[in-house]
């Protein structure tokens, strides 16, 4: 029976490939450079991979997910994915081969992370000592089942536990965006439309948490990947059902999970501070928290004022940032569950404020140049006009001076 099912899948895949118009295969950067008789230029990421030890670059024997090792793409190809049958067959073959392949030795960084410790009892003690999140029994029961299951399955393996948590943690935002969009399409509710942007930026944040845990080897074991991926699908549909029953209850469930994550990461940081400070931060972490590309999305899910000048030099800095992000997710979930509260992204308001402030400042500088001296400018901008923003604008608008 299983063999016939596999044959049927291959036949469907062949039929799909026959009826789909063949797409032009994009030319790789190295092939294009060869045709132009020019040496290929290595990207920054390729140079960094060449500087790593061989065991860190060798990601064979890992799942389709972990082959990225904390990066966005597996290669330089672009375009849409293949059809579902091809993807399923590829994923099944990769996981099937991995299931019966001997386990590879962890890299040096992964071995250092394997020595990190986390006490389940200390997490629960920390959780009982703080203010409890109020939730009905229909939420509390699955919450305790999930938490005690994590304690049992990942005891003594904190990085694998974090990878599982971050895999599952993305599901609420997929569910909320889908259902808000459904309500809008049916004409039932449109007042939460701006919350979609907030939830997308939250998912983008959790996605980078997941990439960090991948980079640290959290998904090395086949059983962890199998459990996390199936638990994520189940969690998605649980949240969909909860949302149909009561969106506030669904947000309350998310608040419980995120608050538990804050307690878990806080205990992890306290128990491994010295060891974490001795391990450098992965590149994907520096790109997200320090690089400018993700700054706008990072600010959009903040209910509190966004954090600035984030440190990201060691793993201790990375997990501090992860913990603080989870605390912000707690605040967002609490705000979304509050009747009458309007949750909207901060990006738009911040952009308008910056534009207004810049316009007023430039007008003041023009006033100073054409109608008065430094005294007139101080009247408009204040006595500290020669510092901070005023000095910056002198560089940006030299024609006013």
mmCIF file of C-alpha atoms in Angstrom, residues 108-369:
data_model
loop_
_atom_site.group_PDB
_atom_site.id
_atom_site.type_symbol
_atom_site.label_atom_id
_atom_site.label_comp_id
_atom_site.label_asym_id
_atom_site.label_seq_id
_atom_site.Cartn_x
_atom_site.Cartn_y
_atom_site.Cartn_z
ATOM 1 C CA UNK A 108 33.098 23.681 17.894
ATOM 2 C CA UNK A 109 30.423 26.334 18.430
ATOM 3 C CA UNK A 110 27.689 23.701 18.691
ATOM 4 C CA UNK A 111 29.726 21.716 21.204
ATOM 5 C CA UNK A 112 30.134 24.856 23.311
ATOM 6 C CA UNK A 113 26.366 25.380 23.229
ATOM 7 C CA UNK A 114 25.793 21.746 24.259
ATOM 8 C CA UNK A 115 27.547 22.524 27.544
ATOM 9 C CA UNK A 116 25.034 25.244 28.445
ATOM 10 C CA UNK A 117 22.593 24.504 31.258
ATOM 11 C CA UNK A 118 18.940 25.230 32.027
ATOM 12 C CA UNK A 119 16.962 24.206 35.120
ATOM 13 C CA UNK A 120 13.271 23.430 34.681
ATOM 14 C CA UNK A 121 12.614 23.928 38.384
ATOM 15 C CA UNK A 122 14.234 27.362 38.315
ATOM 16 C CA UNK A 123 12.036 28.399 35.360
ATOM 17 C CA UNK A 124 8.847 27.479 37.253
ATOM 18 C CA UNK A 125 10.086 29.209 40.383
ATOM 19 C CA UNK A 126 10.740 32.356 38.357
ATOM 20 C CA UNK A 127 7.286 32.125 36.775
ATOM 21 C CA UNK A 128 5.502 31.698 40.130
ATOM 22 C CA UNK A 129 7.312 34.705 41.575
ATOM 23 C CA UNK A 130 6.006 37.173 38.980
ATOM 24 C CA UNK A 131 2.512 38.511 38.279
ATOM 25 C CA UNK A 132 0.428 35.745 36.713
ATOM 26 C CA UNK A 133 -1.253 36.097 33.334
ATOM 27 C CA UNK A 134 -4.996 35.699 33.780
ATOM 28 C CA UNK A 135 -6.503 33.109 31.450
ATOM 29 C CA UNK A 136 -9.461 30.663 31.484
ATOM 30 C CA UNK A 137 -8.993 26.918 31.995
ATOM 31 C CA UNK A 138 -9.522 26.243 28.279
ATOM 32 C CA UNK A 139 -6.195 28.033 27.746
ATOM 33 C CA UNK A 140 -4.365 27.072 30.927
ATOM 34 C CA UNK A 141 -4.749 23.294 30.398
ATOM 35 C CA UNK A 142 -3.016 23.122 26.963
ATOM 36 C CA UNK A 143 -0.485 25.670 28.208
ATOM 37 C CA UNK A 144 0.630 23.449 31.100
ATOM 38 C CA UNK A 145 0.617 20.359 28.856
ATOM 39 C CA UNK A 146 2.929 22.139 26.411
ATOM 40 C CA UNK A 147 5.290 23.478 29.090
ATOM 41 C CA UNK A 148 5.652 20.214 30.990
ATOM 42 C CA UNK A 149 6.111 18.401 27.678
ATOM 43 C CA UNK A 150 9.000 20.728 26.854
ATOM 44 C CA UNK A 151 10.512 20.089 30.287
ATOM 45 C CA UNK A 152 10.419 16.339 29.675
ATOM 46 C CA UNK A 153 11.516 16.222 26.022
ATOM 47 C CA UNK A 154 14.282 18.831 26.169
ATOM 48 C CA UNK A 155 15.665 18.372 29.663
ATOM 49 C CA UNK A 156 19.376 19.267 29.547
ATOM 50 C CA UNK A 157 19.157 20.480 25.898
ATOM 51 C CA UNK A 158 18.351 24.206 26.044
ATOM 52 C CA UNK A 159 19.298 25.139 22.454
ATOM 53 C CA UNK A 160 17.113 22.366 21.009
ATOM 54 C CA UNK A 161 14.316 23.550 23.302
ATOM 55 C CA UNK A 162 14.692 27.113 22.065
ATOM 56 C CA UNK A 163 14.634 25.953 18.454
ATOM 57 C CA UNK A 164 11.394 24.080 19.110
ATOM 58 C CA UNK A 165 9.909 27.124 20.843
ATOM 59 C CA UNK A 166 10.832 29.497 18.017
ATOM 60 C CA UNK A 167 9.457 27.101 15.394
ATOM 61 C CA UNK A 168 6.115 27.027 17.174
ATOM 62 C CA UNK A 169 6.204 30.716 18.170
ATOM 63 C CA UNK A 170 5.712 31.882 14.581
ATOM 64 C CA UNK A 171 2.346 30.131 14.222
ATOM 65 C CA UNK A 172 0.173 32.649 16.132
ATOM 66 C CA UNK A 173 1.082 35.442 13.751
ATOM 67 C CA UNK A 174 0.334 33.315 10.680
ATOM 68 C CA UNK A 175 -3.051 32.470 12.213
ATOM 69 C CA UNK A 176 -3.914 36.034 13.224
ATOM 70 C CA UNK A 177 -3.006 37.516 9.839
ATOM 71 C CA UNK A 178 -5.004 34.825 8.016
ATOM 72 C CA UNK A 179 -8.112 35.343 10.132
ATOM 73 C CA UNK A 180 -8.007 39.140 10.097
ATOM 74 C CA UNK A 181 -7.718 38.919 6.302
ATOM 75 C CA UNK A 182 -10.651 36.456 6.220
ATOM 76 C CA UNK A 183 -12.835 38.769 8.289
ATOM 77 C CA UNK A 184 -11.952 41.673 6.000
ATOM 78 C CA UNK A 185 -12.712 39.655 2.852
ATOM 79 C CA UNK A 186 -16.120 38.622 4.213
ATOM 80 C CA UNK A 187 -16.903 42.195 5.242
ATOM 81 C CA UNK A 188 -17.156 41.256 8.915
ATOM 82 C CA UNK A 189 -14.393 43.334 10.503
ATOM 83 C CA UNK A 190 -11.862 45.866 9.250
ATOM 84 C CA UNK A 191 -10.803 47.735 12.367
ATOM 85 C CA UNK A 192 -7.852 45.380 12.963
ATOM 86 C CA UNK A 193 -6.313 45.851 9.516
ATOM 87 C CA UNK A 194 -3.277 47.714 10.864
ATOM 88 C CA UNK A 195 -2.630 44.857 13.287
ATOM 89 C CA UNK A 196 -1.636 42.728 10.287
ATOM 90 C CA UNK A 197 1.527 44.798 9.892
ATOM 91 C CA UNK A 198 2.283 44.424 13.578
ATOM 92 C CA UNK A 199 1.838 40.656 13.422
ATOM 93 C CA UNK A 200 3.991 40.382 10.292
ATOM 94 C CA UNK A 201 6.828 42.267 11.992
ATOM 95 C CA UNK A 202 6.404 39.963 14.999
ATOM 96 C CA UNK A 203 6.685 36.910 12.753
ATOM 97 C CA UNK A 204 9.782 38.387 11.095
ATOM 98 C CA UNK A 205 11.301 38.826 14.545
ATOM 99 C CA UNK A 206 10.520 35.233 15.591
ATOM 100 C CA UNK A 207 11.892 34.027 12.259
ATOM 101 C CA UNK A 208 15.276 35.535 13.091
ATOM 102 C CA UNK A 209 15.157 33.960 16.527
ATOM 103 C CA UNK A 210 14.668 30.655 14.713
ATOM 104 C CA UNK A 211 17.600 31.331 12.383
ATOM 105 C CA UNK A 212 19.835 32.013 15.370
ATOM 106 C CA UNK A 213 18.858 28.714 16.998
ATOM 107 C CA UNK A 214 19.474 26.899 13.698
ATOM 108 C CA UNK A 215 22.918 28.430 13.547
ATOM 109 C CA UNK A 216 23.645 27.111 17.035
ATOM 110 C CA UNK A 217 22.656 23.561 16.046
ATOM 111 C CA UNK A 218 19.260 23.411 17.727
ATOM 112 C CA UNK A 219 17.758 21.249 14.975
ATOM 113 C CA UNK A 220 20.464 18.587 14.723
ATOM 114 C CA UNK A 221 18.248 15.659 15.767
ATOM 115 C CA UNK A 222 15.688 14.236 13.372
ATOM 116 C CA UNK A 223 13.130 13.630 16.110
ATOM 117 C CA UNK A 224 13.283 17.280 17.199
ATOM 118 C CA UNK A 225 12.599 18.476 13.672
ATOM 119 C CA UNK A 226 9.774 15.978 13.195
ATOM 120 C CA UNK A 227 8.154 16.963 16.486
ATOM 121 C CA UNK A 228 8.542 20.735 16.016
ATOM 122 C CA UNK A 229 7.180 20.832 12.464
ATOM 123 C CA UNK A 230 4.109 18.754 13.288
ATOM 124 C CA UNK A 231 3.500 20.583 16.561
ATOM 125 C CA UNK A 232 3.612 23.887 14.675
ATOM 126 C CA UNK A 233 0.846 22.767 12.288
ATOM 127 C CA UNK A 234 -1.269 21.528 15.204
ATOM 128 C CA UNK A 235 -0.690 24.762 17.126
ATOM 129 C CA UNK A 236 -1.769 26.808 14.108
ATOM 130 C CA UNK A 237 -5.159 25.116 13.919
ATOM 131 C CA UNK A 238 -5.641 25.309 17.687
ATOM 132 C CA UNK A 239 -5.170 29.065 17.486
ATOM 133 C CA UNK A 240 -7.551 29.298 14.530
ATOM 134 C CA UNK A 241 -10.217 27.486 16.573
ATOM 135 C CA UNK A 242 -9.547 29.681 19.598
ATOM 136 C CA UNK A 243 -9.802 32.807 17.438
ATOM 137 C CA UNK A 244 -13.207 31.757 16.092
ATOM 138 C CA UNK A 245 -14.298 31.145 19.685
ATOM 139 C CA UNK A 246 -12.786 34.364 21.048
ATOM 140 C CA UNK A 247 -9.889 36.435 19.649
ATOM 141 C CA UNK A 248 -9.162 37.713 23.152
ATOM 142 C CA UNK A 249 -8.729 34.134 24.398
ATOM 143 C CA UNK A 250 -6.359 33.382 21.493
ATOM 144 C CA UNK A 251 -4.275 36.442 22.323
ATOM 145 C CA UNK A 252 -4.313 35.395 25.971
ATOM 146 C CA UNK A 253 -2.825 32.035 24.984
ATOM 147 C CA UNK A 254 -0.056 33.839 23.113
ATOM 148 C CA UNK A 255 0.557 36.050 26.133
ATOM 149 C CA UNK A 256 0.996 32.968 28.332
ATOM 150 C CA UNK A 257 3.466 31.346 25.921
ATOM 151 C CA UNK A 258 5.503 34.518 25.418
ATOM 152 C CA UNK A 259 5.652 35.196 29.166
ATOM 153 C CA UNK A 260 6.944 31.658 29.725
ATOM 154 C CA UNK A 261 9.563 32.303 27.040
ATOM 155 C CA UNK A 262 10.705 35.437 28.901
ATOM 156 C CA UNK A 263 11.124 33.393 32.098
ATOM 157 C CA UNK A 264 12.991 30.662 30.213
ATOM 158 C CA UNK A 265 15.447 33.006 28.502
ATOM 159 C CA UNK A 266 15.969 35.010 31.719
ATOM 160 C CA UNK A 267 16.875 31.875 33.659
ATOM 161 C CA UNK A 268 19.126 30.720 30.810
ATOM 162 C CA UNK A 269 21.005 34.030 30.832
ATOM 163 C CA UNK A 270 21.523 33.993 34.596
ATOM 164 C CA UNK A 271 22.727 30.373 34.614
ATOM 165 C CA UNK A 272 25.203 30.716 31.710
ATOM 166 C CA UNK A 273 26.354 34.337 31.742
ATOM 167 C CA UNK A 274 30.108 33.725 31.670
ATOM 168 C CA UNK A 275 29.958 30.964 29.070
ATOM 169 C CA UNK A 276 27.681 32.962 26.796
ATOM 170 C CA UNK A 277 29.974 35.989 26.939
ATOM 171 C CA UNK A 278 32.835 33.807 25.653
ATOM 172 C CA UNK A 279 30.973 32.743 22.463
ATOM 173 C CA UNK A 280 30.766 35.232 19.553
ATOM 174 C CA UNK A 281 27.378 36.155 18.091
ATOM 175 C CA UNK A 282 26.359 34.528 14.774
ATOM 176 C CA UNK A 283 26.329 36.676 11.664
ATOM 177 C CA UNK A 284 22.552 36.408 11.232
ATOM 178 C CA UNK A 285 22.082 37.897 14.718
ATOM 179 C CA UNK A 286 24.351 40.868 13.966
ATOM 180 C CA UNK A 287 22.580 41.462 10.662
ATOM 181 C CA UNK A 288 19.163 41.572 12.313
ATOM 182 C CA UNK A 289 19.720 43.520 15.532
ATOM 183 C CA UNK A 290 22.558 45.804 14.410
ATOM 184 C CA UNK A 291 22.153 46.072 10.634
ATOM 185 C CA UNK A 292 19.927 48.852 9.230
ATOM 186 C CA UNK A 293 17.957 46.613 6.847
ATOM 187 C CA UNK A 294 15.580 45.259 9.495
ATOM 188 C CA UNK A 295 15.292 48.334 11.694
ATOM 189 C CA UNK A 296 11.901 49.494 10.375
ATOM 190 C CA UNK A 297 10.255 46.098 10.866
ATOM 191 C CA UNK A 298 11.922 45.743 14.258
ATOM 192 C CA UNK A 299 10.333 48.976 15.464
ATOM 193 C CA UNK A 300 6.851 48.229 14.130
ATOM 194 C CA UNK A 301 5.907 45.560 16.699
ATOM 195 C CA UNK A 302 6.960 47.637 19.709
ATOM 196 C CA UNK A 303 4.237 48.868 22.047
ATOM 197 C CA UNK A 304 6.892 50.412 24.270
ATOM 198 C CA UNK A 305 9.513 52.799 22.860
ATOM 199 C CA UNK A 306 11.813 50.779 20.560
ATOM 200 C CA UNK A 307 15.202 49.865 21.949
ATOM 201 C CA UNK A 308 18.166 51.611 20.345
ATOM 202 C CA UNK A 309 21.926 50.968 20.198
ATOM 203 C CA UNK A 310 21.554 47.236 20.720
ATOM 204 C CA UNK A 311 24.702 45.261 21.501
ATOM 205 C CA UNK A 312 25.284 42.055 19.549
ATOM 206 C CA UNK A 313 28.890 40.986 20.066
ATOM 207 C CA UNK A 314 28.464 37.769 22.058
ATOM 208 C CA UNK A 315 25.825 35.112 22.568
ATOM 209 C CA UNK A 316 24.975 36.792 25.852
ATOM 210 C CA UNK A 317 23.990 39.933 23.923
ATOM 211 C CA UNK A 318 22.001 37.821 21.468
ATOM 212 C CA UNK A 319 19.950 36.076 24.147
ATOM 213 C CA UNK A 320 19.407 39.376 25.963
ATOM 214 C CA UNK A 321 17.919 40.742 22.749
ATOM 215 C CA UNK A 322 15.794 37.613 22.288
ATOM 216 C CA UNK A 323 14.487 37.872 25.859
ATOM 217 C CA UNK A 324 13.619 41.553 25.442
ATOM 218 C CA UNK A 325 11.877 40.810 22.138
ATOM 219 C CA UNK A 326 9.742 38.176 23.841
ATOM 220 C CA UNK A 327 8.800 40.679 26.538
ATOM 221 C CA UNK A 328 7.615 43.033 23.812
ATOM 222 C CA UNK A 329 5.527 40.210 22.305
ATOM 223 C CA UNK A 330 3.898 39.792 25.729
ATOM 224 C CA UNK A 331 2.943 43.479 25.708
ATOM 225 C CA UNK A 332 1.558 43.277 22.164
ATOM 226 C CA UNK A 333 -0.547 40.201 23.003
ATOM 227 C CA UNK A 334 -1.893 41.906 26.129
ATOM 228 C CA UNK A 335 -2.766 45.029 24.126
ATOM 229 C CA UNK A 336 -4.487 42.997 21.391
ATOM 230 C CA UNK A 337 -6.577 41.168 23.998
ATOM 231 C CA UNK A 338 -7.711 44.410 25.669
ATOM 232 C CA UNK A 339 -11.183 45.620 24.568
ATOM 233 C CA UNK A 340 -11.082 49.078 23.041
ATOM 234 C CA UNK A 341 -7.301 49.064 22.531
ATOM 235 C CA UNK A 342 -6.064 50.022 19.062
ATOM 236 C CA UNK A 343 -2.883 48.200 18.060
ATOM 237 C CA UNK A 344 -1.052 49.804 15.146
ATOM 238 C CA UNK A 345 2.541 49.780 13.883
ATOM 239 C CA UNK A 346 4.865 52.461 15.161
ATOM 240 C CA UNK A 347 6.628 52.943 11.825
ATOM 241 C CA UNK A 348 4.084 55.262 10.255
ATOM 242 C CA UNK A 349 3.791 57.575 13.238
ATOM 243 C CA UNK A 350 7.555 57.665 13.694
ATOM 244 C CA UNK A 351 8.118 58.549 10.033
ATOM 245 C CA UNK A 352 5.614 61.398 10.225
ATOM 246 C CA UNK A 353 7.198 62.706 13.436
ATOM 247 C CA UNK A 354 10.676 62.607 11.921
ATOM 248 C CA UNK A 355 9.475 64.406 8.800
ATOM 249 C CA UNK A 356 7.771 67.131 10.834
ATOM 250 C CA UNK A 357 10.791 67.562 13.112
ATOM 251 C CA UNK A 358 13.133 67.796 10.139
ATOM 252 C CA UNK A 359 10.928 70.342 8.374
ATOM 253 C CA UNK A 360 10.677 72.520 11.478
ATOM 254 C CA UNK A 361 14.425 72.354 12.077
ATOM 255 C CA UNK A 362 15.304 73.246 8.484
ATOM 256 C CA UNK A 363 12.866 76.152 8.629
ATOM 257 C CA UNK A 364 14.550 77.338 11.813
ATOM 258 C CA UNK A 365 17.975 77.153 10.196
ATOM 259 C CA UNK A 366 16.745 79.171 7.230
ATOM 260 C CA UNK A 367 15.246 81.708 9.631
ATOM 261 C CA UNK A 368 18.596 81.972 11.379
ATOM 262 C CA UNK A 369 20.458 82.561 8.125
#
